[in-house]
């Protein structure tokens, strides 16, 4: 005698297994969640490289005189900041042909992209110099250099270095006192 | 009478089949669950943290012990080395990211066994990590490394550094430290004493940039830096210049003796000068490189005269300099000075090698004057630490 009364459990078992397999399939194909715990590592590595690079740029290369025409014994970063042409005419561009924007670009990208093997990294940055304008009691900022403009979709990290500037910055009331300015770099990877 | 059938004690085939299908699928799905959490496990975070920590230890720390520095300890004392660190330090100030050449050489030295020696002194973990530490300086395509070949995924830390190179002096006929009349007959002598003068206090206390250790020529422990003096073009600077066409042979220049003497410097009312007790001889080791030969020559006072054709380089390693100056600046305000004298005998007399007309104390002053000594330079470099 054939009847279908005895197949109910089988159908139920098959249905349950289908549901389980389908659920597993859905979960396995779901987008991997990029947790904050993972993203901070690459941010930290970028910050580390950027901070190291600025610190090394702000260090004199040897015990002899530096390249700054004004002050002997300055670091490359100081030379760049000191020779930055100021747009509002407070100081004239440096008398020599030293191009601080290009110099920063060459030196900084060399530092942040350099690796021990033959391959190099490819990082992007924008760098600016922030100073306090004593005369107007405001904070001003000058673009130092950039190898790509920020469009807003990047996820940059910010690294900074305090630099002693020997040339006056805009708003300085005296022309003789060295000043501290902040070199600020936004650094990101594609 | 009707027979009563009772199947309550039996499982139907239907149930068995259905339950089996369910269980097989359930077990299969259960085995997939661990792989669901593959992306969430923390190993990559841990590896990155260990790489970061190792990078910081190597680049920002001078190591332990730091005075006398770990790199100066002989192999038999390697158990005393608790931590590797490559940062430059003069004992009070450590310059992060500026690495000592001596420490780097010792760190990548074949004395150490990968991975055990490095794991216990640089990585510090109970987990048996695999790692690779590499260092490359600018202008060099040679990468110094220790460890294994990198796998596909690893924790990573990259540090931008500077490597402090040692100072050296190259002295040829154009160097101003010679007496200007060296070719005149007045200096026609055959025995020549060339003396190098090291004023330990001036070197360790009056360095450039507020005595920043990164720019010092510091012979006092724990800085550990050597010096090198190259005497060049000896054959072209004698009165009788080598001329094969006219049958004039090259001058015969023999190095006959090297003496190292130490004195204390005392204040004489005008400045510091060697005490009236004079210089006392000290023993130590140094290396000689003759005529561009890359193999060091071991010279002792009992060695027969050493013939030199063109040039001689005297290399004094940092630990020898440390031990010669180990009295350093002594409590009574006296300071150490060192005279290293090379004695040459020439077949033709002339005045070239004779430095006794130089100032001060008739010696070549190894100091912070760039005209005398090529100052220690900081070379760009990059260090990578990979851990997996």
XYZ file of C-alpha atoms in Angstrom:
578
model
C 0.000 0.000 0.000
C 1.274 3.368 -0.921
C 0.438 6.368 1.057
C 2.185 9.718 1.673
C 1.494 9.862 5.342
C 4.855 8.410 6.212
C 6.980 11.139 4.402
C 6.171 14.144 6.536
C 9.295 13.917 8.698
C 11.510 13.509 5.629
C 10.104 16.622 4.028
C 10.568 18.509 7.276
C 14.215 17.379 7.496
C 14.893 18.475 3.930
C 13.253 21.838 4.536
C 15.267 22.404 7.693
C 18.532 21.574 5.937
C 17.692 23.881 3.068
C 17.027 26.729 5.497
C 20.309 26.107 7.313
C 22.331 25.957 4.100
C 20.693 29.074 2.748
C 21.385 30.982 5.945
C 25.010 29.894 5.899
C 25.303 30.961 2.276
C 23.891 34.379 3.109
C 26.238 34.911 6.037
C 29.326 33.787 4.162
C 28.575 36.127 1.287
C 27.884 39.139 3.476
C 30.322 42.071 3.170
C 33.260 41.848 5.551
C 32.831 44.432 8.223
C 35.973 46.602 8.438
C 36.093 47.165 12.139
C 37.677 50.256 13.704
C 40.119 47.889 15.347
C 41.616 47.139 11.943
C 41.589 50.626 10.429
C 43.548 52.257 13.221
C 46.570 50.110 12.363
C 47.049 51.594 8.900
C 46.365 55.051 10.325
C 48.976 54.479 13.010
C 51.516 53.311 10.428
C 50.916 56.415 8.328
C 51.234 58.670 11.364
C 54.443 56.953 12.352
C 56.048 57.418 8.952
C 54.850 61.013 8.654
C 56.043 61.990 12.119
C 59.407 60.313 11.580
C 59.842 62.036 8.228
C 59.108 65.508 9.563
C 61.374 64.933 12.525
C 64.220 63.806 10.298
C 63.663 66.766 7.984
C 63.946 69.051 10.987
C 67.393 67.741 11.837
C 70.666 69.210 10.648
C 72.522 66.827 8.398
C 75.964 67.359 9.854
C 77.935 69.496 12.222
C 78.863 71.987 9.526
C 76.863 74.981 8.461
C 73.451 74.479 6.907
C 72.254 75.741 3.539
C 70.220 78.639 4.881
C 71.703 81.906 3.612
C 70.607 83.664 6.782
C 71.491 81.371 9.636
C 74.201 78.745 9.712
C 73.287 75.329 10.974
C 69.601 75.053 10.204
C 67.696 71.927 9.260
C 66.313 71.323 5.751
C 62.772 71.886 7.039
C 63.795 75.203 8.583
C 65.336 76.227 5.272
C 62.064 75.452 3.505
C 59.933 77.351 5.981
C 62.320 80.299 6.031
C 62.375 80.574 2.258
C 58.639 80.313 1.764
C 57.482 83.361 -0.223
C 54.783 85.085 1.749
C 51.865 86.197 -0.368
C 50.923 89.305 1.538
C 54.257 90.909 0.916
C 55.483 90.933 4.489
C 58.786 89.512 3.378
C 60.396 89.135 0.015
C 61.215 85.737 -1.461
C 64.639 84.419 -0.665
C 67.465 85.973 -2.643
C 68.734 82.631 -3.862
C 66.938 80.317 -6.257
C 65.959 77.854 -3.551
C 62.398 76.641 -4.190
C 60.962 75.531 -0.848
C 57.822 73.956 -2.344
C 59.757 71.725 -4.671
C 62.394 70.993 -2.041
C 59.748 69.880 0.447
C 58.050 67.725 -2.169
C 61.268 65.961 -3.141
C 62.527 65.445 0.403
C 59.240 64.502 2.037
C 58.079 62.047 -0.624
C 61.526 60.493 -0.587
C 61.242 59.928 3.172
C 57.664 58.631 3.303
C 57.877 56.462 0.177
C 61.267 54.927 0.839
C 61.356 51.223 1.725
C 64.219 48.833 2.356
C 63.653 46.829 -0.807
C 63.645 48.090 -4.354
C 59.932 48.929 -4.245
C 58.680 52.286 -3.060
C 55.435 53.356 -1.471
C 53.045 55.879 -3.016
C 51.623 58.268 -0.445
C 49.894 61.585 -0.986
C 50.043 64.684 1.152
C 49.312 68.341 1.525
C 51.566 70.376 3.799
C 50.970 73.800 5.285
C 52.657 76.157 7.712
C 50.542 77.620 10.509
C 51.705 80.691 12.397
C 50.365 83.186 14.889
C 49.913 86.665 13.495
C 50.892 88.885 16.406
C 49.751 92.164 14.850
C 46.247 90.956 14.042
C 46.008 88.384 16.821
C 44.865 85.697 14.419
C 46.218 82.410 13.199
C 47.329 82.272 9.601
C 48.241 79.416 7.350
C 50.361 79.109 4.209
C 50.465 76.208 1.785
C 53.932 74.700 1.860
C 53.627 71.926 -0.669
C 51.263 69.205 -1.933
C 51.521 66.343 -4.367
C 47.746 65.927 -4.560
C 44.789 68.031 -3.488
C 42.313 66.756 -0.944
C 38.960 66.106 -2.576
C 37.140 65.132 0.599
C 36.779 61.397 0.063
C 40.232 60.517 1.370
C 40.921 59.399 4.884
C 44.085 61.313 5.803
C 46.050 61.343 9.041
C 47.508 64.547 10.423
C 51.143 64.852 11.469
C 52.846 67.977 12.752
C 56.258 69.326 13.649
C 57.175 72.542 15.445
C 59.837 74.459 13.542
C 61.869 77.508 14.541
C 61.636 80.098 11.760
C 64.310 82.762 11.504
C 62.589 84.875 8.907
C 59.628 86.909 10.082
C 56.194 85.491 9.425
C 53.264 87.770 8.488
C 52.217 90.012 11.338
C 55.565 89.965 13.095
C 56.247 93.239 14.835
C 59.972 92.671 15.095
C 62.187 91.283 12.385
C 64.851 89.851 14.602
C 63.238 87.333 16.902
C 63.076 83.709 15.773
C 59.539 82.343 15.825
C 57.994 78.932 16.204
C 55.601 77.844 13.491
C 53.721 74.599 13.022
C 54.295 72.515 9.922
C 51.194 70.409 9.407
C 50.920 67.562 6.910
C 47.841 65.628 5.905
C 48.970 62.239 4.681
C 46.947 59.533 3.005
C 47.140 56.472 0.880
C 44.899 55.746 -2.142
C -11.643 -10.795 18.567
C -9.837 -7.894 17.066
C -6.067 -7.858 17.457
C -4.757 -4.551 18.732
C -1.684 -3.264 16.825
C 0.705 -1.046 18.732
C 3.677 0.687 17.002
C 4.471 3.137 19.758
C 7.904 1.595 20.357
C 9.118 1.891 16.787
C 10.566 4.868 14.908
C 9.164 5.168 11.485
C 11.489 5.102 8.495
C 10.122 8.526 7.623
C 11.384 10.007 10.867
C 14.760 8.342 10.561
C 15.333 9.689 7.063
C 14.181 13.189 7.964
C 16.268 13.318 11.154
C 19.357 12.004 9.338
C 19.099 14.671 6.646
C 18.735 17.317 9.323
C 21.713 16.109 11.356
C 24.026 15.758 8.355
C 23.259 19.306 7.276
C 23.524 20.594 10.815
C 26.969 19.073 11.294
C 28.115 20.445 7.947
C 26.957 23.947 8.845
C 28.520 23.664 12.294
C 31.889 22.934 10.726
C 31.590 26.131 8.662
C 31.075 28.353 11.691
C 34.770 28.802 12.655
C 35.562 30.128 9.193
C 32.835 32.724 9.640
C 34.971 34.373 12.317
C 38.192 34.238 10.337
C 38.101 37.962 9.649
C 37.501 38.826 13.253
C 40.426 37.079 14.875
C 43.044 39.300 16.384
C 46.282 37.875 15.092
C 46.951 40.688 12.625
C 46.395 43.276 15.338
C 48.830 41.459 17.582
C 51.451 41.138 14.858
C 51.195 44.819 14.017
C 51.504 45.709 17.689
C 54.617 43.555 18.098
C 56.140 45.059 14.934
C 55.414 48.560 16.237
C 56.892 47.781 19.622
C 60.017 46.240 18.124
C 60.464 49.251 15.867
C 60.215 51.618 18.813
C 62.669 49.592 20.885
C 65.239 49.539 18.111
C 64.898 53.122 16.907
C 64.229 55.076 20.087
C 66.250 53.222 22.700
C 70.021 52.813 23.156
C 69.619 49.288 24.529
C 70.401 47.797 27.916
C 72.958 48.013 29.419
C 73.674 51.462 28.045
C 76.893 52.303 29.857
C 79.150 50.556 29.053
C 77.005 50.051 25.990
C 75.737 46.588 25.083
C 77.567 46.635 21.762
C 80.930 46.915 23.525
C 80.474 43.772 25.631
C 82.553 40.775 24.564
C 80.834 37.590 23.485
C 81.389 35.955 26.860
C 79.216 38.624 28.459
C 76.356 38.308 26.020
C 74.114 37.075 28.820
C 74.286 40.587 30.260
C 72.732 42.084 27.171
C 69.098 42.504 28.064
C 67.815 44.588 25.201
C 68.973 45.610 21.766
C 68.582 49.263 20.894
C 70.197 51.219 18.102
C 69.489 54.827 19.094
C 72.413 57.124 19.703
C 72.912 58.098 23.318
C 75.662 59.830 25.258
C 74.396 58.473 28.559
C 72.164 61.402 29.428
C 70.556 62.285 26.127
C 69.124 59.768 23.703
C 68.365 60.981 20.215
C 65.402 59.023 18.846
C 65.583 57.963 15.198
C 69.322 58.691 15.021
C 71.117 55.362 14.960
C 74.682 54.530 15.895
C 76.765 52.813 13.218
C 78.536 50.746 15.855
C 75.269 49.480 17.299
C 73.928 48.679 13.838
C 77.030 46.691 12.959
C 76.779 44.757 16.194
C 73.039 44.166 15.794
C 73.383 42.642 12.326
C 76.508 40.761 13.406
C 76.613 37.007 12.835
C 77.256 36.489 16.558
C 73.513 36.492 17.096
C 71.383 33.524 16.222
C 68.007 34.010 14.566
C 65.432 33.820 16.062
C 66.314 33.115 19.686
C 68.792 35.927 20.402
C 66.649 38.563 18.724
C 63.380 37.281 20.147
C 64.560 37.588 23.737
C 66.181 41.013 23.248
C 64.067 42.869 20.715
C 60.655 41.248 20.234
C 59.891 40.146 23.780
C 57.094 37.653 23.412
C 56.396 34.169 24.617
C 54.785 33.362 21.275
C 57.358 32.076 18.755
C 57.104 34.875 16.216
C 58.657 34.840 12.794
C 60.121 38.173 11.814
C 62.342 40.123 9.490
C 64.165 43.332 10.426
C 65.833 45.252 7.622
C 67.715 48.520 7.317
C 68.809 50.439 4.252
C 70.680 53.717 4.086
C 70.341 56.280 1.340
C 72.699 55.923 -1.553
C 73.242 52.271 -0.811
C 71.447 49.426 -2.543
C 72.585 47.021 0.140
C 69.858 46.083 2.593
C 71.040 44.731 5.917
C 68.527 42.316 7.324
C 67.974 39.546 9.802
C 65.143 37.025 9.680
C 63.109 35.020 7.233
C 61.633 35.705 3.811
C 58.401 37.633 4.101
C 55.123 35.732 3.715
C 52.036 37.250 2.108
C 50.534 38.741 5.265
C 52.444 40.137 8.206
C 52.398 42.823 10.843
C 54.479 45.763 9.769
C 56.238 48.872 11.035
C 58.415 51.248 9.014
C 60.623 53.881 10.615
C 62.438 56.735 8.936
C 65.846 57.104 10.575
C 69.215 58.731 10.250
C 72.437 56.813 10.637
C 75.374 58.641 12.186
C 78.531 57.982 10.238
C 81.937 58.245 11.792
C 84.275 61.150 11.312
C 87.544 60.912 9.443
C 90.447 63.103 8.444
C 92.201 62.931 5.099
C 95.572 64.593 5.066
C 97.394 65.160 1.842
C 99.872 67.704 0.524
C 97.092 70.268 0.104
C 95.913 70.089 3.678
C 96.664 73.241 5.548
C 97.766 71.494 8.687
C 101.263 71.024 7.335
C 103.971 73.479 7.829
C 103.949 75.769 4.772
C 107.684 75.387 4.149
C 107.695 71.624 4.218
C 109.510 71.373 0.900
C 112.354 73.678 1.788
C 115.697 72.393 2.813
C 115.139 73.577 6.344
C 113.000 70.561 6.935
C 115.248 68.112 5.247
C 115.079 65.363 7.830
C 114.644 61.643 7.472
C 112.839 60.803 10.702
C 109.330 62.164 10.802
C 106.843 62.137 13.613
C 103.239 62.618 12.679
C 101.126 63.174 15.751
C 97.359 63.190 16.074
C 96.062 65.073 19.066
C 92.710 64.254 20.660
C 91.377 66.538 23.354
C 88.668 64.461 24.961
C 87.012 67.287 26.809
C 86.856 69.605 23.843
C 85.369 66.793 21.813
C 82.812 65.680 24.368
C 81.765 69.069 25.684
C 82.070 71.563 22.854
C 80.238 69.844 20.014
C 78.131 71.692 17.451
C 74.474 72.575 18.057
C 74.596 72.821 21.823
C 76.704 69.691 22.013
C 74.019 67.537 20.450
C 75.275 63.908 20.500
C 74.156 63.509 16.887
C 77.027 65.737 15.757
C 79.680 64.960 18.328
C 83.004 63.271 17.774
C 82.678 61.695 21.168
C 85.396 59.263 22.238
C 83.959 58.721 25.706
C 81.799 55.725 26.598
C 78.909 55.101 25.978
C 78.990 56.960 22.689
C 81.402 54.482 21.165
C 82.670 56.006 17.960
C 85.934 55.450 16.225
C 88.120 57.765 14.217
C 90.067 57.361 11.004
C 93.071 59.295 9.751
C 94.183 58.888 6.146
C 97.633 60.073 5.097
C 97.642 60.240 1.322
C 100.007 60.972 -1.589
C 103.093 60.349 0.482
C 105.180 59.551 -2.606
C 104.356 62.840 -4.300
C 105.252 65.044 -1.447
C 108.846 64.352 -0.777
C 111.586 66.586 -2.075
C 112.678 63.924 -4.490
C 109.645 63.285 -6.633
C 109.401 59.862 -8.242
C 110.434 60.183 -11.888
C 110.825 56.893 -13.761
C 111.922 58.600 -17.012
C 115.024 60.006 -15.382
C 115.739 56.982 -13.296
C 114.784 58.579 -10.022
C 113.305 55.872 -7.807
C 110.243 56.417 -5.630
C 111.143 57.505 -2.132
C 111.345 54.754 0.395
C 108.900 55.444 3.214
C 108.943 53.141 6.203
C 106.547 53.208 9.101
C 108.702 52.232 12.034
C 106.671 52.876 15.135
C 103.289 53.904 16.485
C 103.062 55.266 19.977
C 99.945 56.177 21.862
C 100.301 58.359 24.889
C 97.807 59.832 27.276
C 98.091 62.865 29.436
C 95.881 64.860 31.693
C 95.297 68.469 30.789
C 95.625 71.106 33.467
C 94.657 74.743 33.527
C 97.776 76.867 33.241
C 96.199 80.269 33.732
C 95.543 80.866 30.062
C 94.036 77.636 28.891
C 94.450 73.913 29.165
C 97.707 72.239 28.297
C 99.167 68.785 28.988
C 100.383 68.450 32.546
C 104.078 68.670 33.268
C 104.085 64.968 33.992
C 103.946 64.575 30.250
C 102.315 61.854 28.284
C 102.343 58.276 29.496
C 102.257 55.413 26.986
C 99.107 53.309 26.806
C 98.379 50.065 25.054
C 95.544 49.480 22.679
C 94.646 48.098 19.342
C 94.249 49.887 16.064
C 94.064 48.926 12.448
C 96.306 50.026 9.621
C 95.307 49.955 5.980
C 98.286 50.345 3.678
C 98.077 51.646 0.097
C 94.373 51.049 -0.293
C 94.578 47.423 0.823
C 91.221 46.404 2.269
C 92.793 43.992 4.755
C 93.762 45.435 8.089
C 97.417 45.241 8.955
C 98.367 44.421 12.486
C 101.259 46.599 13.525
C 103.216 46.205 16.707
C 106.382 48.000 17.779
C 108.333 44.793 17.227
C 107.173 44.475 13.625
C 109.896 45.220 11.072
C 109.552 48.611 9.387
C 106.493 48.681 7.197
C 107.082 49.973 3.689
C 104.466 52.396 2.391
C 104.226 53.432 -1.225
C 101.478 56.001 -1.218
C 99.062 56.104 1.680
C 98.269 54.765 5.102
C 94.992 54.803 7.008
C 94.914 54.531 10.751
C 91.594 53.292 12.137
C 91.001 53.373 15.868
C 87.922 51.473 16.886
C 85.492 53.023 19.363
C 86.176 50.638 22.210
C 89.890 51.340 22.063
C 89.196 55.060 22.152
C 86.833 54.486 25.073
C 89.432 52.536 27.011
C 92.179 55.069 26.314
C 89.906 57.780 27.584
C 88.329 55.736 30.328
C 89.617 58.108 32.945
C 87.688 60.683 31.021
C 87.186 63.885 32.844
C 88.611 63.254 36.232
C 87.352 64.840 39.413
C 90.081 67.414 39.858
C 89.065 69.170 36.689
C 91.843 67.556 34.743
C 90.936 66.237 31.369
C 92.331 63.606 29.118
C 94.350 64.294 26.041
C 95.726 61.736 23.676
C 98.695 61.815 21.349
C 98.942 59.170 18.682
C 102.312 59.364 16.991
C 103.333 57.634 13.791
C 107.059 57.512 13.182
C 108.298 57.319 9.602
C 111.789 56.882 8.227
C 112.384 58.290 4.745
C 115.140 57.451 2.294
C 115.201 61.078 1.176
C 114.824 63.754 3.736
C 112.046 66.264 3.489
C 109.572 68.102 5.639
C 106.272 66.740 4.551
C 105.396 64.253 7.199
C 106.633 66.297 10.047
C 103.642 67.716 11.817
C 105.552 69.037 14.749
C 105.254 72.563 13.378
C 101.460 72.397 13.657
C 99.493 73.838 16.516
C 98.752 73.060 19.258
C 101.413 70.970 20.921
C 102.938 70.173 17.561
C 100.197 67.843 16.529
C 97.344 67.456 14.105
C 94.301 68.427 16.119
C 91.400 66.068 15.563
C 88.610 68.494 16.325
C 85.374 70.106 15.157
C 87.060 72.211 12.500
C 85.726 70.980 9.125
C 89.011 72.073 7.554
C 90.799 69.445 9.630
C 88.275 66.662 10.021
C 85.335 65.529 7.922
C 82.619 65.796 10.545
C 80.221 62.950 11.383
C 77.362 63.102 8.899
C 73.826 61.849 9.337
C 72.810 59.570 6.509
C 69.135 58.996 5.707
C 67.870 55.494 6.217
C 64.738 53.414 6.557
C 64.098 50.480 8.865
C 61.329 47.933 8.428
C 60.096 45.404 10.954
C 57.815 42.612 9.760
C 56.308 40.086 12.195
C 54.123 37.066 11.467
